[in-house]
Structure formats: C-alpha cells, structure tokens
Amino acid sequence: MSTLFTKIINGEIPGRFVWADEVVVAFATIEPHTAGHVLVVPRIEVDSYVDAPDEVVAHMAVVAKRIGATQVRVFGASRAGLVVAGYGVDHLHLHVLPIRSEADLSFSSARADVTGEELDEAMERLRAGLRQDGWGQYVPASIGSAHTS
C-alpha cells in the first residue's frame, strides 16, 4: 500500500514541490513551523531513517543542505534547521526549515492556520531562490509536479 508521501510524489494528492531528482523530492509541509519549511522525502518507500540505504540518506543530507542554504538567504534566517522525527507519516522524511531560534524546531510551533496562498508564496520564493543558487535543473517545472522539465 502506498504511503501518503508516495501518493503526493505520484500526483494522486496535491503537493507543492521545490525539488525533484531521481532519488528525492522536497515539498511544503501543510503545517510549517516557519515560512519556507519543506520535507525532503525519498522516492523509495522506507519507514525509518536507520532502515534507509546509506546512499539515500547521504543524498537526502546533501539536498537538505542545498535547500537549507537557500532558505537562510531567501527567508533571512540565521540558520537552517534539520529534524528527523520519523512520526506522522510512515515514510522517511527530513524537515528542513529556516530558523531564528531553537524554538522554531519544536513541533509545538507548527502552524495549522497557514493558507494555501501563503504556502504557495513561500514555495515560489524558495523555488526562485534555488534557481538563483544554481539548482534550477532540480526545480520542477510547476509547483504541483514532482518531475523536472
């Protein structure tokens, strides 16, 4: 049975994508802690960080670093935060978000009141920033697609 994230990757459920390559995708979380918060998710279904193939974990870390660097610049944050929690959806995912303090990393700071327009605006800013930083080949042609053109 496909996970929620696989359904998003396959286009069965809408997603707001900022990155797509052969190994991972990155898309907006619907309850961001800060503007620009995304999830980096492997295309393969694996439940746990410790169960994932080493090369997938390594690739996820590199993509998270690239996205994090862009988040810091685009959203004026002091750091990029990275969280591996492993709950909520049984499909490995990294939370990558621009942060100003450790409080931004707390799941109690997640916002359920963010509108679709706010999410779209934040993701478009991030997508533009990734292109400016030289990662345009990994930015999907449209925000709703997990495929690059």
mmCIF file with all atom_site columns, C-alpha atoms in Angstrom:
data_model
loop_
_atom_site.group_PDB
_atom_site.id
_atom_site.type_symbol
_atom_site.label_atom_id
_atom_site.label_alt_id
_atom_site.label_comp_id
_atom_site.label_asym_id
_atom_site.label_entity_id
_atom_site.label_seq_id
_atom_site.pdbx_PDB_ins_code
_atom_site.Cartn_x
_atom_site.Cartn_y
_atom_site.Cartn_z
_atom_site.occupancy
_atom_site.B_iso_or_equiv
_atom_site.pdbx_formal_charge
_atom_site.auth_seq_id
_atom_site.auth_comp_id
_atom_site.auth_asym_id
_atom_site.auth_atom_id
_atom_site.pdbx_PDB_model_num
ATOM 1   C CA . MET A 1 1   ? 0.000  0.000  0.000   1.00 0.00 ? 1   MET A CA 1
ATOM 2   C CA . SER A 1 2   ? 1.328  3.431  -0.947  1.00 0.00 ? 2   SER A CA 1
ATOM 3   C CA . THR A 1 3   ? 2.145  5.937  1.757   1.00 0.00 ? 3   THR A CA 1
ATOM 4   C CA . LEU A 1 4   ? 0.694  9.440  1.840   1.00 0.00 ? 4   LEU A CA 1
ATOM 5   C CA . PHE A 1 5   ? 4.044  10.762 0.587   1.00 0.00 ? 5   PHE A CA 1
ATOM 6   C CA . THR A 1 6   ? 4.149  8.293  -2.307  1.00 0.00 ? 6   THR A CA 1
ATOM 7   C CA . LYS A 1 7   ? 0.693  9.480  -3.306  1.00 0.00 ? 7   LYS A CA 1
ATOM 8   C CA . ILE A 1 8   ? 1.933  13.079 -3.229  1.00 0.00 ? 8   ILE A CA 1
ATOM 9   C CA . ILE A 1 9   ? 5.026  12.160 -5.276  1.00 0.00 ? 9   ILE A CA 1
ATOM 10  C CA . ASN A 1 10  ? 2.858  10.322 -7.818  1.00 0.00 ? 10  ASN A CA 1
ATOM 11  C CA . GLY A 1 11  ? 0.439  13.247 -8.135  1.00 0.00 ? 11  GLY A CA 1
ATOM 12  C CA . GLU A 1 12  ? -2.518 11.406 -6.591  1.00 0.00 ? 12  GLU A CA 1
ATOM 13  C CA . ILE A 1 13  ? -2.634 14.030 -3.826  1.00 0.00 ? 13  ILE A CA 1
ATOM 14  C CA . PRO A 1 14  ? -1.602 17.656 -4.473  1.00 0.00 ? 14  PRO A CA 1
ATOM 15  C CA . GLY A 1 15  ? 1.813  18.801 -3.304  1.00 0.00 ? 15  GLY A CA 1
ATOM 16  C CA . ARG A 1 16  ? 3.865  21.998 -3.508  1.00 0.00 ? 16  ARG A CA 1
ATOM 17  C CA . PHE A 1 17  ? 7.238  20.867 -4.885  1.00 0.00 ? 17  PHE A CA 1
ATOM 18  C CA . VAL A 1 18  ? 10.509 22.788 -4.788  1.00 0.00 ? 18  VAL A CA 1
ATOM 19  C CA . TRP A 1 19  ? 12.956 19.970 -5.665  1.00 0.00 ? 19  TRP A CA 1
ATOM 20  C CA . ALA A 1 20  ? 12.815 16.743 -7.642  1.00 0.00 ? 20  ALA A CA 1
ATOM 21  C CA . ASP A 1 21  ? 15.592 14.403 -8.722  1.00 0.00 ? 21  ASP A CA 1
ATOM 22  C CA . GLU A 1 22  ? 15.866 10.669 -9.264  1.00 0.00 ? 22  GLU A CA 1
ATOM 23  C CA . VAL A 1 23  ? 16.309 9.906  -5.541  1.00 0.00 ? 23  VAL A CA 1
ATOM 24  C CA . VAL A 1 24  ? 14.305 12.514 -3.578  1.00 0.00 ? 24  VAL A CA 1
ATOM 25  C CA . VAL A 1 25  ? 11.727 15.240 -3.765  1.00 0.00 ? 25  VAL A CA 1
ATOM 26  C CA . ALA A 1 26  ? 11.106 18.197 -1.484  1.00 0.00 ? 26  ALA A CA 1
ATOM 27  C CA . PHE A 1 27  ? 7.713  19.761 -0.923  1.00 0.00 ? 27  PHE A CA 1
ATOM 28  C CA . ALA A 1 28  ? 5.919  22.056 1.508   1.00 0.00 ? 28  ALA A CA 1
ATOM 29  C CA . THR A 1 29  ? 4.575  20.709 4.752   1.00 0.00 ? 29  THR A CA 1
ATOM 30  C CA . ILE A 1 30  ? 0.977  21.755 5.364   1.00 0.00 ? 30  ILE A CA 1
ATOM 31  C CA . GLU A 1 31  ? 1.796  22.727 8.964   1.00 0.00 ? 31  GLU A CA 1
ATOM 32  C CA . PRO A 1 32  ? 5.026  24.720 8.688   1.00 0.00 ? 32  PRO A CA 1
ATOM 33  C CA . HIS A 1 33  ? 6.952  25.894 11.714  1.00 0.00 ? 33  HIS A CA 1
ATOM 34  C CA . THR A 1 34  ? 8.334  28.814 9.677   1.00 0.00 ? 34  THR A CA 1
ATOM 35  C CA . ALA A 1 35  ? 7.758  30.160 6.168   1.00 0.00 ? 35  ALA A CA 1
ATOM 36  C CA . GLY A 1 36  ? 9.725  28.001 3.728   1.00 0.00 ? 36  GLY A CA 1
ATOM 37  C CA . HIS A 1 37  ? 9.555  24.755 5.769   1.00 0.00 ? 37  HIS A CA 1
ATOM 38  C CA . VAL A 1 38  ? 9.814  21.734 3.466   1.00 0.00 ? 38  VAL A CA 1
ATOM 39  C CA . LEU A 1 39  ? 10.103 17.973 3.723   1.00 0.00 ? 39  LEU A CA 1
ATOM 40  C CA . VAL A 1 40  ? 12.838 16.099 1.854   1.00 0.00 ? 40  VAL A CA 1
ATOM 41  C CA . VAL A 1 41  ? 11.421 12.667 1.026   1.00 0.00 ? 41  VAL A CA 1
ATOM 42  C CA . PRO A 1 42  ? 12.985 9.710  -0.775  1.00 0.00 ? 42  PRO A CA 1
ATOM 43  C CA . ARG A 1 43  ? 11.087 8.334  -3.737  1.00 0.00 ? 43  ARG A CA 1
ATOM 44  C CA . ILE A 1 44  ? 11.521 4.814  -2.341  1.00 0.00 ? 44  ILE A CA 1
ATOM 45  C CA . GLU A 1 45  ? 9.213  3.873  0.488   1.00 0.00 ? 45  GLU A CA 1
ATOM 46  C CA . VAL A 1 46  ? 11.244 3.312  3.612   1.00 0.00 ? 46  VAL A CA 1
ATOM 47  C CA . ASP A 1 47  ? 9.773  3.789  7.059   1.00 0.00 ? 47  ASP A CA 1
ATOM 48  C CA . SER A 1 48  ? 12.765 4.683  9.189   1.00 0.00 ? 48  SER A CA 1
ATOM 49  C CA . TYR A 1 49  ? 15.934 6.730  8.915   1.00 0.00 ? 49  TYR A CA 1
ATOM 50  C CA . VAL A 1 50  ? 18.001 3.824  10.253  1.00 0.00 ? 50  VAL A CA 1
ATOM 51  C CA . ASP A 1 51  ? 16.489 1.406  7.726   1.00 0.00 ? 51  ASP A CA 1
ATOM 52  C CA . ALA A 1 52  ? 17.230 3.549  4.659   1.00 0.00 ? 52  ALA A CA 1
ATOM 53  C CA . PRO A 1 53  ? 20.115 2.687  2.348   1.00 0.00 ? 53  PRO A CA 1
ATOM 54  C CA . ASP A 1 54  ? 23.237 4.714  3.163   1.00 0.00 ? 54  ASP A CA 1
ATOM 55  C CA . GLU A 1 55  ? 23.361 6.275  -0.294  1.00 0.00 ? 55  GLU A CA 1
ATOM 56  C CA . VAL A 1 56  ? 19.763 7.524  0.069   1.00 0.00 ? 56  VAL A CA 1
ATOM 57  C CA . VAL A 1 57  ? 20.456 9.054  3.492   1.00 0.00 ? 57  VAL A CA 1
ATOM 58  C CA . ALA A 1 58  ? 23.623 10.698 2.142   1.00 0.00 ? 58  ALA A CA 1
ATOM 59  C CA . HIS A 1 59  ? 21.750 12.139 -0.839  1.00 0.00 ? 59  HIS A CA 1
ATOM 60  C CA . MET A 1 60  ? 18.952 13.399 1.411   1.00 0.00 ? 60  MET A CA 1
ATOM 61  C CA . ALA A 1 61  ? 21.537 15.202 3.559   1.00 0.00 ? 61  ALA A CA 1
ATOM 62  C CA . VAL A 1 62  ? 23.130 16.900 0.541   1.00 0.00 ? 62  VAL A CA 1
ATOM 63  C CA . VAL A 1 63  ? 19.763 18.044 -0.811  1.00 0.00 ? 63  VAL A CA 1
ATOM 64  C CA . ALA A 1 64  ? 18.715 19.269 2.658   1.00 0.00 ? 64  ALA A CA 1
ATOM 65  C CA . LYS A 1 65  ? 21.946 21.279 2.898   1.00 0.00 ? 65  LYS A CA 1
ATOM 66  C CA . ARG A 1 66  ? 21.383 22.892 -0.501  1.00 0.00 ? 66  ARG A CA 1
ATOM 67  C CA . ILE A 1 67  ? 17.777 23.762 0.293   1.00 0.00 ? 67  ILE A CA 1
ATOM 68  C CA . GLY A 1 68  ? 18.755 24.972 3.773   1.00 0.00 ? 68  GLY A CA 1
ATOM 69  C CA . ALA A 1 69  ? 21.380 27.347 2.384   1.00 0.00 ? 69  ALA A CA 1
ATOM 70  C CA . THR A 1 70  ? 18.786 28.838 0.054   1.00 0.00 ? 70  THR A CA 1
ATOM 71  C CA . GLN A 1 71  ? 16.222 29.108 2.872   1.00 0.00 ? 71  GLN A CA 1
ATOM 72  C CA . VAL A 1 72  ? 18.670 31.082 5.021   1.00 0.00 ? 72  VAL A CA 1
ATOM 73  C CA . ARG A 1 73  ? 19.228 33.582 2.214   1.00 0.00 ? 73  ARG A CA 1
ATOM 74  C CA . VAL A 1 74  ? 15.665 33.837 0.898   1.00 0.00 ? 74  VAL A CA 1
ATOM 75  C CA . PHE A 1 75  ? 13.892 33.997 4.261   1.00 0.00 ? 75  PHE A CA 1
ATOM 76  C CA . GLY A 1 76  ? 16.571 35.972 6.138   1.00 0.00 ? 76  GLY A CA 1
ATOM 77  C CA . ALA A 1 77  ? 17.062 33.273 8.768   1.00 0.00 ? 77  ALA A CA 1
ATOM 78  C CA . SER A 1 78  ? 20.139 32.897 10.937  1.00 0.00 ? 78  SER A CA 1
ATOM 79  C CA . ARG A 1 79  ? 20.340 29.143 10.350  1.00 0.00 ? 79  ARG A CA 1
ATOM 80  C CA . ALA A 1 80  ? 18.788 26.226 8.530   1.00 0.00 ? 80  ALA A CA 1
ATOM 81  C CA . GLY A 1 81  ? 17.214 23.656 10.827  1.00 0.00 ? 81  GLY A CA 1
ATOM 82  C CA . LEU A 1 82  ? 17.051 19.932 10.179  1.00 0.00 ? 82  LEU A CA 1
ATOM 83  C CA . VAL A 1 83  ? 14.825 17.489 12.041  1.00 0.00 ? 83  VAL A CA 1
ATOM 84  C CA . VAL A 1 84  ? 14.463 13.736 11.596  1.00 0.00 ? 84  VAL A CA 1
ATOM 85  C CA . ALA A 1 85  ? 11.439 12.802 13.676  1.00 0.00 ? 85  ALA A CA 1
ATOM 86  C CA . GLY A 1 86  ? 10.008 9.751  11.959  1.00 0.00 ? 86  GLY A CA 1
ATOM 87  C CA . TYR A 1 87  ? 6.422  10.159 13.091  1.00 0.00 ? 87  TYR A CA 1
ATOM 88  C CA . GLY A 1 88  ? 3.235  11.325 11.412  1.00 0.00 ? 88  GLY A CA 1
ATOM 89  C CA . VAL A 1 89  ? 3.769  9.502  8.123   1.00 0.00 ? 89  VAL A CA 1
ATOM 90  C CA . ASP A 1 90  ? 5.438  6.095  7.892   1.00 0.00 ? 90  ASP A CA 1
ATOM 91  C CA . HIS A 1 91  ? 7.759  7.225  5.105   1.00 0.00 ? 91  HIS A CA 1
ATOM 92  C CA . LEU A 1 92  ? 11.187 8.658  5.915   1.00 0.00 ? 92  LEU A CA 1
ATOM 93  C CA . HIS A 1 93  ? 11.340 12.442 5.677   1.00 0.00 ? 93  HIS A CA 1
ATOM 94  C CA . LEU A 1 94  ? 13.610 15.262 6.774   1.00 0.00 ? 94  LEU A CA 1
ATOM 95  C CA . HIS A 1 95  ? 12.167 18.560 7.950   1.00 0.00 ? 95  HIS A CA 1
ATOM 96  C CA . VAL A 1 96  ? 14.278 21.418 6.544   1.00 0.00 ? 96  VAL A CA 1
ATOM 97  C CA . LEU A 1 97  ? 13.372 24.903 7.653   1.00 0.00 ? 97  LEU A CA 1
ATOM 98  C CA . PRO A 1 98  ? 14.751 28.395 8.084   1.00 0.00 ? 98  PRO A CA 1
ATOM 99  C CA . ILE A 1 99  ? 15.098 29.086 11.799  1.00 0.00 ? 99  ILE A CA 1
ATOM 100 C CA . ARG A 1 100 ? 15.819 32.019 14.062  1.00 0.00 ? 100 ARG A CA 1
ATOM 101 C CA . SER A 1 101 ? 15.937 30.063 17.323  1.00 0.00 ? 101 SER A CA 1
ATOM 102 C CA . GLU A 1 102 ? 15.710 26.501 18.599  1.00 0.00 ? 102 GLU A CA 1
ATOM 103 C CA . ALA A 1 103 ? 12.051 27.153 19.433  1.00 0.00 ? 103 ALA A CA 1
ATOM 104 C CA . ASP A 1 104 ? 11.348 27.041 15.680  1.00 0.00 ? 104 ASP A CA 1
ATOM 105 C CA . LEU A 1 105 ? 12.322 23.355 15.721  1.00 0.00 ? 105 LEU A CA 1
ATOM 106 C CA . SER A 1 106 ? 9.669  22.385 18.269  1.00 0.00 ? 106 SER A CA 1
ATOM 107 C CA . PHE A 1 107 ? 6.678  20.595 16.836  1.00 0.00 ? 107 PHE A CA 1
ATOM 108 C CA . SER A 1 108 ? 4.533  22.754 19.119  1.00 0.00 ? 108 SER A CA 1
ATOM 109 C CA . SER A 1 109 ? 5.450  25.675 16.827  1.00 0.00 ? 109 SER A CA 1
ATOM 110 C CA . ALA A 1 110 ? 3.757  24.035 13.813  1.00 0.00 ? 110 ALA A CA 1
ATOM 111 C CA . ARG A 1 111 ? 1.076  26.287 12.353  1.00 0.00 ? 111 ARG A CA 1
ATOM 112 C CA . ALA A 1 112 ? -2.190 24.741 11.177  1.00 0.00 ? 112 ALA A CA 1
ATOM 113 C CA . ASP A 1 113 ? -3.610 28.134 10.169  1.00 0.00 ? 113 ASP A CA 1
ATOM 114 C CA . VAL A 1 114 ? -1.396 28.772 7.127   1.00 0.00 ? 114 VAL A CA 1
ATOM 115 C CA . THR A 1 115 ? -3.422 29.404 3.981   1.00 0.00 ? 115 THR A CA 1
ATOM 116 C CA . GLY A 1 116 ? -2.763 27.779 0.636   1.00 0.00 ? 116 GLY A CA 1
ATOM 117 C CA . GLU A 1 117 ? -1.836 31.192 -0.734  1.00 0.00 ? 117 GLU A CA 1
ATOM 118 C CA . GLU A 1 118 ? 0.800  31.657 1.994   1.00 0.00 ? 118 GLU A CA 1
ATOM 119 C CA . LEU A 1 119 ? 2.249  28.205 1.283   1.00 0.00 ? 119 LEU A CA 1
ATOM 120 C CA . ASP A 1 120 ? 2.311  28.901 -2.463  1.00 0.00 ? 120 ASP A CA 1
ATOM 121 C CA . GLU A 1 121 ? 4.038  32.253 -1.949  1.00 0.00 ? 121 GLU A CA 1
ATOM 122 C CA . ALA A 1 122 ? 6.705  30.770 0.337   1.00 0.00 ? 122 ALA A CA 1
ATOM 123 C CA . MET A 1 123 ? 7.357  27.861 -2.033  1.00 0.00 ? 123 MET A CA 1
ATOM 124 C CA . GLU A 1 124 ? 7.602  30.164 -5.063  1.00 0.00 ? 124 GLU A CA 1
ATOM 125 C CA . ARG A 1 125 ? 10.153 32.291 -3.182  1.00 0.00 ? 125 ARG A CA 1
ATOM 126 C CA . LEU A 1 126 ? 12.130 29.161 -2.364  1.00 0.00 ? 126 LEU A CA 1
ATOM 127 C CA . ARG A 1 127 ? 11.863 27.827 -5.931  1.00 0.00 ? 127 ARG A CA 1
ATOM 128 C CA . ALA A 1 128 ? 13.147 31.153 -7.301  1.00 0.00 ? 128 ALA A CA 1
ATOM 129 C CA . GLY A 1 129 ? 15.966 31.130 -4.760  1.00 0.00 ? 129 GLY A CA 1
ATOM 130 C CA . LEU A 1 130 ? 17.010 27.602 -5.692  1.00 0.00 ? 130 LEU A CA 1
ATOM 131 C CA . ARG A 1 131 ? 17.162 28.643 -9.348  1.00 0.00 ? 131 ARG A CA 1
ATOM 132 C CA . GLN A 1 132 ? 19.267 31.698 -8.419  1.00 0.00 ? 132 GLN A CA 1
ATOM 133 C CA . ASP A 1 133 ? 21.619 29.450 -6.441  1.00 0.00 ? 133 ASP A CA 1
ATOM 134 C CA . GLY A 1 134 ? 22.246 27.250 -9.488  1.00 0.00 ? 134 GLY A CA 1
ATOM 135 C CA . TRP A 1 135 ? 19.890 24.358 -8.702  1.00 0.00 ? 135 TRP A CA 1
ATOM 136 C CA . GLY A 1 136 ? 17.322 25.125 -11.410 1.00 0.00 ? 136 GLY A CA 1
ATOM 137 C CA . GLN A 1 137 ? 17.689 21.716 -13.034 1.00 0.00 ? 137 GLN A CA 1
ATOM 138 C CA . TYR A 1 138 ? 16.123 20.221 -9.878  1.00 0.00 ? 138 TYR A CA 1
ATOM 139 C CA . VAL A 1 139 ? 13.288 22.721 -9.533  1.00 0.00 ? 139 VAL A CA 1
ATOM 140 C CA . PRO A 1 140 ? 10.164 21.119 -11.025 1.00 0.00 ? 140 PRO A CA 1
ATOM 141 C CA . ALA A 1 141 ? 8.585  22.879 -13.993 1.00 0.00 ? 141 ALA A CA 1
ATOM 142 C CA . SER A 1 142 ? 5.447  23.529 -11.936 1.00 0.00 ? 142 SER A CA 1
ATOM 143 C CA . ILE A 1 143 ? 4.888  23.744 -8.198  1.00 0.00 ? 143 ILE A CA 1
ATOM 144 C CA . GLY A 1 144 ? 2.401  20.867 -8.384  1.00 0.00 ? 144 GLY A CA 1
ATOM 145 C CA . SER A 1 145 ? 4.706  18.378 -10.116 1.00 0.00 ? 145 SER A CA 1
ATOM 146 C CA . ALA A 1 146 ? 7.397  16.041 -8.822  1.00 0.00 ? 146 ALA A CA 1
ATOM 147 C CA . HIS A 1 147 ? 9.008  15.994 -12.274 1.00 0.00 ? 147 HIS A CA 1
ATOM 148 C CA . THR A 1 148 ? 11.523 18.388 -13.777 1.00 0.00 ? 148 THR A CA 1
ATOM 149 C CA . SER A 1 149 ? 11.083 19.568 -17.339 1.00 0.00 ? 149 SER A CA 1
#
